[in-house]
Amino acid sequence: MHFETSQCYRGDTETPLWRPAQGLKLGNDTSMLVLGIETTCDETAAAVVERLSDGSGRILSNIVRSQTEEHARFGGVVPEIAARAHVDVLDGIVDSAMKQAGVGYERLSAVAAAAGPGLIGGVIVGLTTAKAIAMVHDTPLIAVNHLEAHALTPRLTCALAFPYCLFLASGGHTQIVAVIGVGNYVRLGTTVDDAMGEAFDKVAKMLGLPYPGGPEVERAAVGGDAKRFALPRPMLGRADANFSLSGLKTAVRNEASRLVPLEPQDISDLCAGFQAAVLESTADRLSVGLRLFHEQFGPPRALVAAGGVAANQAIRGALQDVAAKAQTTLIIPPPALCTDNGAMIAWAGAERLALGMVDTMDAAPRARWLLDANATAPAGYGKTRAAF
Ligand code: KG4
Ligand code: ZN
């Protein structure tokens, strides 16, 4: 089965271990088939992606198994349960991805795995599996940065050229990044406390909504009165492009605890108010980020949104306005490619392979792995779960 990819919706400071590929047939005249494996959080995923000789991509299979059920009763991801669940199902998922793509292992140009950042137990499972496949089938290994995979996804879906401005908002990260080339990223802004997806999840939890909270808050916000509560707009008007979400989250908690027991309408109104505050703050932060981008790199080819939060329809609408004001195009991959998946890992692997960047069997799993190795903690950084 072939998937349509053409839907455009117009840590540390170590250098990753990679070496120029030897003996590989690379170059623009060669198409590549890459198996991608994703296990950094609570999705076990595998996919086969083809990178054609013209640089475009095709998803041949993309299998995602979410662990939502395993974690739901804990109201969040439990790392040990996640790692064990990856072990239980990964082999079968890889097998299904290969079968659905209709390719044998001997036809793979490389096997790529997300080597971080993420929950270390899960990362070890995925990377070790990829190493075993690479070794047995004598295929190059590519250790992909999960954030780079989010960053490069629009080049799979829309053949986007560099440079572009990325808004990455997931459960662990909230960043504005200048994407200059494969492996070349400059962070323009980041959260000083909670990640945006984390804030959605925590707000959902405090309002008694199930995990994962982002889609639940979005659903509950429909029909809510966003103006009922005077919630703060974090960082509005600041000269830097950083985010802060923990104060807003606390403000929601304070309002909620005053209303206990919460009626469904209270929950809707709080969700609508929270989402509206996030939208306003995001629009402001991104307009600063785009200005910083312009000053340093000239006009971006596009504003790209990625990560699970980019699946939120209200946020998509707000980003459309931001992009229009900055006279650039908004590109958001389809929702299934915004949340964690194997196709993005395979594609990032293919992009690296095309440049001869393959890894050795020494590639280490990494809980933390900055996209921009030169980025430092922002002023006021008070880490919760989010990495700067
Ligand atoms: O990128 P992702 O799938 O995994 C990480 O790398 O974290 O993002 C997951 C995050 C979760 O926090 C989830 O609640 C949030 O993305 N999310 C959303 C929506 N869908 C997923 N947040 C807001 N609105 C949504 N519709
Ligand atoms: Zn992610």
PDB file of N, CA and C and ligand atoms in Angstrom, residues 40-43 146 150 169-173 196-198 200-201 212-215 218 275 307-313 315 338-340 385, ligand 1:
ATOM      1  N   THR A  40      10.925   6.509  21.161  1.00  0.00           N
ATOM      2  CA  THR A  40      11.457   7.425  22.177  1.00  0.00           C
ATOM      3  C   THR A  40      10.471   7.751  23.288  1.00  0.00           C
ATOM      4  N   CYS A  41       9.174   7.536  23.023  1.00  0.00           N
ATOM      5  CA  CYS A  41       8.197   7.878  24.062  1.00  0.00           C
ATOM      6  C   CYS A  41       7.155   6.770  24.169  1.00  0.00           C
ATOM      7  N   ASP A  42       5.912   7.047  23.834  1.00  0.00           N
ATOM      8  CA  ASP A  42       4.873   6.024  24.037  1.00  0.00           C
ATOM      9  C   ASP A  42       4.255   5.551  22.729  1.00  0.00           C
ATOM     10  N   GLU A  43       4.956   5.740  21.616  1.00  0.00           N
ATOM     11  CA  GLU A  43       4.528   5.151  20.352  1.00  0.00           C
ATOM     12  C   GLU A  43       5.606   4.183  19.889  1.00  0.00           C
ATOM     13  N   HIS A 146      15.503  12.489  17.136  1.00  0.00           N
ATOM     14  CA  HIS A 146      14.042  12.534  17.005  1.00  0.00           C
ATOM     15  C   HIS A 146      13.557  13.941  16.604  1.00  0.00           C
ATOM     16  N   HIS A 150      11.369  15.364  13.239  1.00  0.00           N
ATOM     17  CA  HIS A 150      10.228  16.290  13.165  1.00  0.00           C
ATOM     18  C   HIS A 150      10.571  17.456  12.226  1.00  0.00           C
ATOM     19  N   ALA A 169       6.479  21.781  18.642  1.00  0.00           N
ATOM     20  CA  ALA A 169       5.744  21.777  19.918  1.00  0.00           C
ATOM     21  C   ALA A 169       5.245  20.366  20.182  1.00  0.00           C
ATOM     22  N   SER A 170       5.876  19.725  21.165  1.00  0.00           N
ATOM     23  CA  SER A 170       5.512  18.337  21.463  1.00  0.00           C
ATOM     24  C   SER A 170       5.388  18.171  22.974  1.00  0.00           C
ATOM     25  N   GLY A 171       5.370  16.910  23.420  1.00  0.00           N
ATOM     26  CA  GLY A 171       5.244  16.660  24.852  1.00  0.00           C
ATOM     27  C   GLY A 171       6.508  17.009  25.624  1.00  0.00           C
ATOM     28  N   GLY A 172       7.645  17.049  24.938  1.00  0.00           N
ATOM     29  CA  GLY A 172       8.912  17.297  25.620  1.00  0.00           C
ATOM     30  C   GLY A 172       9.625  18.556  25.167  1.00  0.00           C
ATOM     31  N   HIS A 173       9.148  19.195  24.091  1.00  0.00           N
ATOM     32  CA  HIS A 173       9.873  20.335  23.525  1.00  0.00           C
ATOM     33  C   HIS A 173       8.929  21.417  23.028  1.00  0.00           C
ATOM     34  N   MET A 196       4.849  22.681  25.576  1.00  0.00           N
ATOM     35  CA  MET A 196       3.446  23.008  25.299  1.00  0.00           C
ATOM     36  C   MET A 196       2.535  21.778  25.427  1.00  0.00           C
ATOM     37  N   GLY A 197       2.974  20.650  24.850  1.00  0.00           N
ATOM     38  CA  GLY A 197       2.167  19.431  24.958  1.00  0.00           C
ATOM     39  C   GLY A 197       2.028  18.994  26.413  1.00  0.00           C
ATOM     40  N   GLU A 198       3.101  19.169  27.164  1.00  0.00           N
ATOM     41  CA  GLU A 198       3.098  18.833  28.594  1.00  0.00           C
ATOM     42  C   GLU A 198       2.054  19.687  29.330  1.00  0.00           C
ATOM     43  N   PHE A 200      -0.649  21.065  27.991  1.00  0.00           N
ATOM     44  CA  PHE A 200      -1.971  20.538  27.605  1.00  0.00           C
ATOM     45  C   PHE A 200      -2.285  19.288  28.433  1.00  0.00           C
ATOM     46  N   ASP A 201      -1.300  18.392  28.556  1.00  0.00           N
ATOM     47  CA  ASP A 201      -1.531  17.137  29.288  1.00  0.00           C
ATOM     48  C   ASP A 201      -1.842  17.402  30.762  1.00  0.00           C
ATOM     49  N   PRO A 212      -3.953  10.898  26.385  1.00  0.00           N
ATOM     50  CA  PRO A 212      -3.189  12.151  26.328  1.00  0.00           C
ATOM     51  C   PRO A 212      -4.113  13.363  26.264  1.00  0.00           C
ATOM     52  N   GLY A 213      -3.705  14.412  26.947  1.00  0.00           N
ATOM     53  CA  GLY A 213      -4.599  15.523  27.206  1.00  0.00           C
ATOM     54  C   GLY A 213      -4.819  16.484  26.052  1.00  0.00           C
ATOM     55  N   GLY A 214      -3.832  16.614  25.151  1.00  0.00           N
ATOM     56  CA  GLY A 214      -3.947  17.619  24.087  1.00  0.00           C
ATOM     57  C   GLY A 214      -5.250  17.524  23.314  1.00  0.00           C
ATOM     58  N   PRO A 215      -5.521  16.374  22.702  1.00  0.00           N
ATOM     59  CA  PRO A 215      -6.759  16.255  21.926  1.00  0.00           C
ATOM     60  C   PRO A 215      -8.003  16.412  22.795  1.00  0.00           C
ATOM     61  N   GLU A 218      -8.552  20.089  23.403  1.00  0.00           N
ATOM     62  CA  GLU A 218      -9.051  20.687  22.158  1.00  0.00           C
ATOM     63  C   GLU A 218     -10.541  20.386  21.986  1.00  0.00           C
ATOM     64  N   GLN A 275      -6.649  27.305  25.965  1.00  0.00           N
ATOM     65  CA  GLN A 275      -6.221  27.200  24.561  1.00  0.00           C
ATOM     66  C   GLN A 275      -6.075  28.588  23.926  1.00  0.00           C
ATOM     67  N   GLY A 307       5.441  18.314  15.505  1.00  0.00           N
ATOM     68  CA  GLY A 307       5.248  17.832  16.877  1.00  0.00           C
ATOM     69  C   GLY A 307       3.757  17.670  17.140  1.00  0.00           C
ATOM     70  N   GLY A 308       3.436  16.917  18.171  1.00  0.00           N
ATOM     71  CA  GLY A 308       2.046  16.554  18.440  1.00  0.00           C
ATOM     72  C   GLY A 308       1.088  17.731  18.550  1.00  0.00           C
ATOM     73  N   VAL A 309       1.539  18.850  19.127  1.00  0.00           N
ATOM     74  CA  VAL A 309       0.639  19.985  19.332  1.00  0.00           C
ATOM     75  C   VAL A 309       0.193  20.586  17.990  1.00  0.00           C
ATOM     76  N   ALA A 310       1.015  20.387  16.956  1.00  0.00           N
ATOM     77  CA  ALA A 310       0.652  20.916  15.636  1.00  0.00           C
ATOM     78  C   ALA A 310      -0.562  20.195  15.049  1.00  0.00           C
ATOM     79  N   ALA A 311      -1.006  19.130  15.716  1.00  0.00           N
ATOM     80  CA  ALA A 311      -2.236  18.466  15.270  1.00  0.00           C
ATOM     81  C   ALA A 311      -3.475  19.264  15.706  1.00  0.00           C
ATOM     82  N   ASN A 312      -3.291  20.243  16.587  1.00  0.00           N
ATOM     83  CA  ASN A 312      -4.411  21.032  17.125  1.00  0.00           C
ATOM     84  C   ASN A 312      -4.928  22.020  16.059  1.00  0.00           C
ATOM     85  N   GLN A 313      -6.218  21.883  15.734  1.00  0.00           N
ATOM     86  CA  GLN A 313      -6.798  22.688  14.641  1.00  0.00           C
ATOM     87  C   GLN A 313      -6.793  24.181  14.970  1.00  0.00           C
ATOM     88  N   ILE A 315      -4.665  25.782  16.843  1.00  0.00           N
ATOM     89  CA  ILE A 315      -3.294  26.279  16.720  1.00  0.00           C
ATOM     90  C   ILE A 315      -2.935  26.426  15.239  1.00  0.00           C
ATOM     91  N   CYS A 338       2.571  14.581  12.163  1.00  0.00           N
ATOM     92  CA  CYS A 338       2.978  15.551  13.196  1.00  0.00           C
ATOM     93  C   CYS A 338       3.270  14.823  14.494  1.00  0.00           C
ATOM     94  N   THR A 339       2.429  13.831  14.836  1.00  0.00           N
ATOM     95  CA  THR A 339       2.693  13.057  16.047  1.00  0.00           C
ATOM     96  C   THR A 339       3.767  12.018  15.715  1.00  0.00           C
ATOM     97  N   ASP A 340       4.310  11.375  16.754  1.00  0.00           N
ATOM     98  CA  ASP A 340       5.461  10.495  16.535  1.00  0.00           C
ATOM     99  C   ASP A 340       5.131   9.329  15.617  1.00  0.00           C
ATOM    100  N   ARG A 385       9.723  19.019  32.691  1.00  0.00           N
ATOM    101  CA  ARG A 385      10.032  17.871  31.859  1.00  0.00           C
ATOM    102  C   ARG A 385      10.695  18.312  30.558  1.00  0.00           C
TER     103      ARG A 385
HETATM  104  O1  KG4 B   1       5.322  14.816  19.098  1.00  0.00           O
HETATM  105  P1  KG4 B   1       4.495  13.959  20.005  1.00  0.00           P
HETATM  106  O2  KG4 B   1       3.585  12.924  19.382  1.00  0.00           O
HETATM  107  O3  KG4 B   1       5.379  13.191  21.040  1.00  0.00           O
HETATM  108  C1  KG4 B   1       6.449  13.809  21.685  1.00  0.00           C
HETATM  109  O4  KG4 B   1       7.575  13.760  21.112  1.00  0.00           O
HETATM  110  O5  KG4 B   1       6.201  14.375  22.772  1.00  0.00           O
HETATM  111  O6  KG4 B   1       3.626  14.952  20.913  1.00  0.00           O
HETATM  112  C2  KG4 B   1       2.780  14.504  21.931  1.00  0.00           C
HETATM  113  C3  KG4 B   1       2.172  15.706  22.624  1.00  0.00           C
HETATM  114  C4  KG4 B   1       1.337  15.334  23.840  1.00  0.00           C
HETATM  115  O7  KG4 B   1       1.684  16.181  24.904  1.00  0.00           O
HETATM  116  C5  KG4 B   1      -0.088  15.589  23.359  1.00  0.00           C
HETATM  117  O8  KG4 B   1      -1.000  15.941  24.397  1.00  0.00           O
HETATM  118  C6  KG4 B   1       0.112  16.733  22.386  1.00  0.00           C
HETATM  119  O9  KG4 B   1       1.320  16.416  21.716  1.00  0.00           O
HETATM  120  N1  KG4 B   1      -0.996  16.808  21.440  1.00  0.00           N
HETATM  121  C7  KG4 B   1      -1.819  17.862  21.349  1.00  0.00           C
HETATM  122  C8  KG4 B   1      -2.811  17.513  20.396  1.00  0.00           C
HETATM  123  N2  KG4 B   1      -2.523  16.259  19.928  1.00  0.00           N
HETATM  124  C9  KG4 B   1      -1.394  15.847  20.580  1.00  0.00           C
HETATM  125  N3  KG4 B   1      -1.836  19.041  22.000  1.00  0.00           N
HETATM  126  C10 KG4 B   1      -2.830  19.905  21.701  1.00  0.00           C
HETATM  127  N4  KG4 B   1      -3.807  19.631  20.806  1.00  0.00           N
HETATM  128  C11 KG4 B   1      -3.855  18.456  20.142  1.00  0.00           C
HETATM  129  N5  KG4 B   1      -4.819  18.202  19.277  1.00  0.00           N
END
